[in-house]
PDB file of C-alpha atoms in Angstrom:
ATOM      1  CA  LYS A   1     -49.173-134.008 -71.725  1.00  0.00           C
ATOM      2  CA  GLY A   2     -50.149-130.819 -69.934  1.00  0.00           C
ATOM      3  CA  VAL A   3     -48.207-127.588 -70.002  1.00  0.00           C
ATOM      4  CA  ASN A   4     -47.356-125.966 -66.711  1.00  0.00           C
ATOM      5  CA  THR A   5     -46.889-122.223 -66.667  1.00  0.00           C
ATOM      6  CA  LEU A   6     -44.259-121.280 -64.169  1.00  0.00           C
ATOM      7  CA  SER A   7     -43.138-117.870 -63.040  1.00  0.00           C
ATOM      8  CA  PHE A   8     -40.737-116.372 -60.572  1.00  0.00           C
ATOM      9  CA  ASN A   9     -41.179-113.099 -58.726  1.00  0.00           C
ATOM     10  CA  ASP A  10     -37.869-111.909 -57.271  1.00  0.00           C
ATOM     11  CA  LYS A  11     -38.804-109.767 -54.270  1.00  0.00           C
ATOM     12  CA  ASP A  12     -35.265-109.401 -52.956  1.00  0.00           C
ATOM     13  CA  VAL A  13     -34.111-106.683 -55.369  1.00  0.00           C
ATOM     14  CA  VAL A  14     -32.544-103.255 -55.007  1.00  0.00           C
ATOM     15  CA  SER A  15     -33.356-100.296 -57.240  1.00  0.00           C
ATOM     16  CA  GLY A  16     -30.578 -99.478 -59.690  1.00  0.00           C
ATOM     17  CA  LYS A  17     -29.018-102.941 -59.573  1.00  0.00           C
ATOM     18  CA  THR A  18     -28.872-105.269 -62.599  1.00  0.00           C
ATOM     19  CA  TYR A  19     -29.887-108.905 -62.145  1.00  0.00           C
ATOM     20  CA  LYS A  20     -29.321-111.899 -64.441  1.00  0.00           C
ATOM     21  CA  TYR A  21     -31.876-114.715 -64.777  1.00  0.00           C
ATOM     22  CA  THR A  22     -32.097-118.015 -66.628  1.00  0.00           C
ATOM     23  CA  VAL A  23     -34.330-121.082 -66.481  1.00  0.00           C
ATOM     24  CA  LYS A  24     -33.914-124.814 -66.811  1.00  0.00           C
ATOM     25  CA  ALA A  25     -36.735-127.175 -67.770  1.00  0.00           C
ATOM     26  CA  TYR A  26     -37.287-130.560 -66.139  1.00  0.00           C
ATOM     27  CA  ASP A  27     -39.245-133.571 -67.313  1.00  0.00           C
ATOM     28  CA  GLY A  28     -39.492-135.642 -64.201  1.00  0.00           C
ATOM     29  CA  THR A  29     -35.869-136.142 -63.190  1.00  0.00           C
ATOM     30  CA  VAL A  30     -34.398-135.261 -66.599  1.00  0.00           C
ATOM     31  CA  ALA A  31     -33.060-131.713 -66.768  1.00  0.00           C
ATOM     32  CA  GLY A  32     -32.827-129.737 -69.970  1.00  0.00           C
ATOM     33  CA  ALA A  33     -30.140-127.228 -70.854  1.00  0.00           C
ATOM     34  CA  TYR A  34     -30.334-123.593 -69.910  1.00  0.00           C
ATOM     35  CA  LEU A  35     -29.041-120.469 -71.561  1.00  0.00           C
ATOM     36  CA  ASN A  36     -25.664-119.758 -69.956  1.00  0.00           C
ATOM     37  CA  SER A  37     -25.758-116.059 -70.824  1.00  0.00           C
ATOM     38  CA  GLY A  38     -29.153-115.578 -69.167  1.00  0.00           C
ATOM     39  CA  VAL A  39     -31.217-112.432 -69.448  1.00  0.00           C
ATOM     40  CA  SER A  40     -30.140-109.280 -67.624  1.00  0.00           C
ATOM     41  CA  ILE A  41     -32.510-106.622 -66.368  1.00  0.00           C
ATOM     42  CA  MET A  42     -32.061-103.601 -64.121  1.00  0.00           C
ATOM     43  CA  TYR A  43     -34.702-103.198 -61.444  1.00  0.00           C
ATOM     44  CA  LEU A  44     -36.064 -99.688 -60.933  1.00  0.00           C
ATOM     45  CA  ALA A  45     -38.306 -98.958 -57.975  1.00  0.00           C
ATOM     46  CA  THR A  46     -41.503 -97.015 -58.577  1.00  0.00           C
ATOM     47  CA  PRO A  47     -41.244 -93.332 -57.654  1.00  0.00           C
ATOM     48  CA  SER A  48     -43.811 -92.298 -55.034  1.00  0.00           C
ATOM     49  CA  LEU A  49     -45.573 -88.988 -55.436  1.00  0.00           C
ATOM     50  CA  PHE A  50     -45.964 -87.100 -52.221  1.00  0.00           C
ATOM     51  CA  LYS A  51     -46.609 -83.424 -52.805  1.00  0.00           C
ATOM     52  CA  ALA A  52     -48.531 -81.096 -55.106  1.00  0.00           C
ATOM     53  CA  ILE A  53     -48.146 -77.365 -54.649  1.00  0.00           C
ATOM     54  CA  GLU A  54     -49.746 -74.629 -56.682  1.00  0.00           C
ATOM     55  CA  VAL A  55     -47.147 -72.466 -58.390  1.00  0.00           C
ATOM     56  CA  GLU A  56     -47.565 -69.436 -60.623  1.00  0.00           C
ATOM     57  CA  ASN A  57     -47.685 -71.412 -63.857  1.00  0.00           C
ATOM     58  CA  GLY A  58     -49.436 -74.633 -62.718  1.00  0.00           C
ATOM     59  CA  VAL A  59     -49.033 -77.395 -60.163  1.00  0.00           C
ATOM     60  CA  ASN A  60     -45.614 -78.610 -59.040  1.00  0.00           C
ATOM     61  CA  ILE A  61     -45.652 -82.398 -58.531  1.00  0.00           C
ATOM     62  CA  THR A  62     -42.819 -83.697 -56.340  1.00  0.00           C
ATOM     63  CA  PHE A  63     -41.852 -87.338 -55.922  1.00  0.00           C
ATOM     64  CA  LYS A  64     -39.186 -89.499 -54.303  1.00  0.00           C
ATOM     65  CA  ALA A  65     -36.063 -90.023 -56.442  1.00  0.00           C
ATOM     66  CA  VAL A  66     -35.187 -93.625 -57.373  1.00  0.00           C
ATOM     67  CA  ASP A  67     -31.696 -95.158 -57.423  1.00  0.00           C
ATOM     68  CA  GLY A  68     -30.662 -96.071 -60.972  1.00  0.00           C
ATOM     69  CA  ALA A  69     -33.108 -93.724 -62.713  1.00  0.00           C
ATOM     70  CA  GLN A  70     -31.717 -91.456 -65.414  1.00  0.00           C
ATOM     71  CA  LYS A  71     -35.001 -89.602 -65.788  1.00  0.00           C
ATOM     72  CA  TYR A  72     -38.662 -89.738 -64.840  1.00  0.00           C
ATOM     73  CA  ARG A  73     -41.719 -89.905 -67.083  1.00  0.00           C
ATOM     74  CA  ILE A  74     -44.732 -88.085 -65.626  1.00  0.00           C
ATOM     75  CA  TYR A  75     -48.290 -89.224 -66.365  1.00  0.00           C
ATOM     76  CA  ARG A  76     -51.708 -87.796 -65.613  1.00  0.00           C
ATOM     77  CA  LYS A  77     -55.319 -88.757 -66.090  1.00  0.00           C
ATOM     78  CA  ALA A  78     -58.575 -87.209 -64.987  1.00  0.00           C
ATOM     79  CA  VAL A  79     -60.731 -89.158 -62.543  1.00  0.00           C
ATOM     80  CA  GLY A  80     -62.840 -91.563 -64.605  1.00  0.00           C
ATOM     81  CA  ASP A  81     -60.329 -91.831 -67.456  1.00  0.00           C
ATOM     82  CA  LYS A  82     -58.895 -95.281 -68.166  1.00  0.00           C
ATOM     83  CA  ASN A  83     -55.620 -94.345 -69.812  1.00  0.00           C
ATOM     84  CA  TRP A  84     -52.624 -92.416 -68.533  1.00  0.00           C
ATOM     85  CA  ARG A  85     -51.380 -89.489 -70.637  1.00  0.00           C
ATOM     86  CA  ALA A  86     -47.629 -88.865 -70.692  1.00  0.00           C
ATOM     87  CA  LEU A  87     -46.965 -85.219 -69.805  1.00  0.00           C
ATOM     88  CA  GLY A  88     -43.199 -85.168 -70.170  1.00  0.00           C
ATOM     89  CA  GLU A  89     -39.846 -86.305 -68.836  1.00  0.00           C
ATOM     90  CA  VAL A  90     -37.553 -84.695 -66.271  1.00  0.00           C
ATOM     91  CA  THR A  91     -34.153 -85.515 -64.800  1.00  0.00           C
ATOM     92  CA  THR A  92     -35.048 -84.097 -61.363  1.00  0.00           C
ATOM     93  CA  ASN A  93     -37.646 -85.270 -58.843  1.00  0.00           C
ATOM     94  CA  SER A  94     -40.262 -82.622 -59.637  1.00  0.00           C
ATOM     95  CA  TYR A  95     -42.445 -81.616 -62.559  1.00  0.00           C
ATOM     96  CA  VAL A  96     -44.665 -78.583 -63.161  1.00  0.00           C
ATOM     97  CA  ASP A  97     -47.940 -79.390 -64.909  1.00  0.00           C
ATOM     98  CA  GLU A  98     -48.806 -76.246 -66.847  1.00  0.00           C
ATOM     99  CA  THR A  99     -51.808 -77.779 -68.631  1.00  0.00           C
ATOM    100  CA  ILE A 100     -54.270 -78.009 -65.726  1.00  0.00           C
ATOM    101  CA  LYS A 101     -57.924 -77.068 -66.130  1.00  0.00           C
ATOM    102  CA  GLU A 102     -60.248 -75.666 -63.485  1.00  0.00           C
ATOM    103  CA  ASN A 103     -62.600 -77.954 -61.535  1.00  0.00           C
ATOM    104  CA  VAL A 104     -60.897 -81.171 -62.631  1.00  0.00           C
ATOM    105  CA  THR A 105     -59.527 -83.847 -60.339  1.00  0.00           C
ATOM    106  CA  TYR A 106     -56.294 -85.219 -61.758  1.00  0.00           C
ATOM    107  CA  ILE A 107     -54.419 -88.373 -60.815  1.00  0.00           C
ATOM    108  CA  TYR A 108     -50.640 -88.203 -61.239  1.00  0.00           C
ATOM    109  CA  THR A 109     -48.001 -90.883 -61.339  1.00  0.00           C
ATOM    110  CA  ALA A 110     -44.340 -91.076 -62.326  1.00  0.00           C
ATOM    111  CA  ARG A 111     -42.218 -93.875 -63.747  1.00  0.00           C
ATOM    112  CA  ALA A 112     -38.455 -94.139 -63.378  1.00  0.00           C
ATOM    113  CA  VAL A 113     -36.581 -94.597 -66.664  1.00  0.00           C
ATOM    114  CA  ASN A 114     -33.079 -95.645 -67.678  1.00  0.00           C
ATOM    115  CA  GLU A 115     -31.693 -96.905 -70.989  1.00  0.00           C
ATOM    116  CA  THR A 116     -33.304-100.345 -70.820  1.00  0.00           C
ATOM    117  CA  THR A 117     -35.844-100.287 -67.993  1.00  0.00           C
ATOM    118  CA  LEU A 118     -39.103 -98.549 -67.135  1.00  0.00           C
ATOM    119  CA  SER A 119     -40.479 -98.870 -63.593  1.00  0.00           C
ATOM    120  CA  ASN A 120     -44.072 -99.725 -62.775  1.00  0.00           C
ATOM    121  CA  TYR A 121     -46.784 -97.144 -62.199  1.00  0.00           C
ATOM    122  CA  GLN A 122     -47.432 -96.175 -58.599  1.00  0.00           C
ATOM    123  CA  LYS A 123     -49.989 -98.633 -57.172  1.00  0.00           C
ATOM    124  CA  ASN A 124     -51.941 -96.002 -55.246  1.00  0.00           C
ATOM    125  CA  PRO A 125     -51.496 -92.701 -57.077  1.00  0.00           C
ATOM    126  CA  VAL A 126     -52.798 -89.579 -55.379  1.00  0.00           C
ATOM    127  CA  ASN A 127     -55.668 -87.443 -56.661  1.00  0.00           C
ATOM    128  CA  TYR A 128     -55.345 -83.653 -56.798  1.00  0.00           C
ATOM    129  CA  ARG A 129     -58.371 -81.433 -57.360  1.00  0.00           C
ATOM    130  CA  ILE A 130     -57.810 -78.196 -59.211  1.00  0.00           C
ATOM    131  CA  GLY A 131     -60.325 -75.629 -57.966  1.00  0.00           C
ATOM    132  CA  LYS A 132     -61.777 -72.550 -59.654  1.00  0.00           C
ATOM    133  CA  LYS A 133     -58.645 -70.487 -59.144  1.00  0.00           C
ATOM    134  CA  GLY A 134     -56.280 -73.360 -59.770  1.00  0.00           C
ATOM    135  CA  ASN A 135     -55.896 -74.113 -56.068  1.00  0.00           C
ATOM    136  CA  VAL A 136     -54.914 -77.644 -55.139  1.00  0.00           C
ATOM    137  CA  SER A 137     -57.356 -79.091 -52.606  1.00  0.00           C
ATOM    138  CA  GLN A 138     -56.922 -81.875 -50.097  1.00  0.00           C
ATOM    139  CA  ASN A 139     -58.322 -85.366 -50.454  1.00  0.00           C
ATOM    140  CA  GLU A 140     -58.092 -88.353 -48.124  1.00  0.00           C
ATOM    141  CA  GLN A 141     -54.653 -89.423 -49.375  1.00  0.00           C
ATOM    142  CA  ILE A 142     -52.873 -86.091 -48.970  1.00  0.00           C
ATOM    143  CA  VAL A 143     -51.352 -85.373 -45.580  1.00  0.00           C
ATOM    144  CA  ASN A 144     -52.174 -82.124 -43.764  1.00  0.00           C
ATOM    145  CA  SER A 145     -48.768 -80.615 -44.488  1.00  0.00           C
ATOM    146  CA  VAL A 146     -49.437 -80.795 -48.230  1.00  0.00           C
ATOM    147  CA  LEU A 147     -52.663 -78.858 -47.756  1.00  0.00           C
ATOM    148  CA  LYS A 148     -50.838 -76.256 -45.660  1.00  0.00           C
ATOM    149  CA  ASP A 149     -48.201 -75.867 -48.383  1.00  0.00           C
ATOM    150  CA  ALA A 150     -50.830 -75.523 -51.100  1.00  0.00           C
ATOM    151  CA  THR A 151     -53.058 -73.063 -49.242  1.00  0.00           C
ATOM    152  CA  SER A 152     -50.201 -70.914 -47.907  1.00  0.00           C
ATOM    153  CA  LYS A 153     -49.558 -69.732 -51.493  1.00  0.00           C
ATOM    154  CA  LYS A 154     -52.932 -67.914 -51.642  1.00  0.00           C
TER     155      LYS A 154
END
């Protein structure tokens, strides 16, 4: 009488590889049919952001490239905002945000994209504070080398 909701989380996947899945229902010992063609999906890992450096025209956000990605969609939100705002797409592993405002702390994330798949958002995106002169400041998630890179441009 009851309906069971079942799910499967495949944790043994490689970015850029396509996987095929199908299901078969059982009622006790009686098995139903399953779709022979299955459903195919390419897994794309989530790009991790790891550096923000002030450049002449904004802040250059750099992230780790992902196997299988054709491009990357960059998102930003200010601290306290609920929704991500898409800034643009790039085919390389860096993006320059030219729309920064002074005294705002921004949170950036990137998603890998190919023809049929969009990766997840980064689980722990990094905050970057834009100071009065547009300088990127350090917070607890940015390693010391990022701060050195950002402040050496002054």
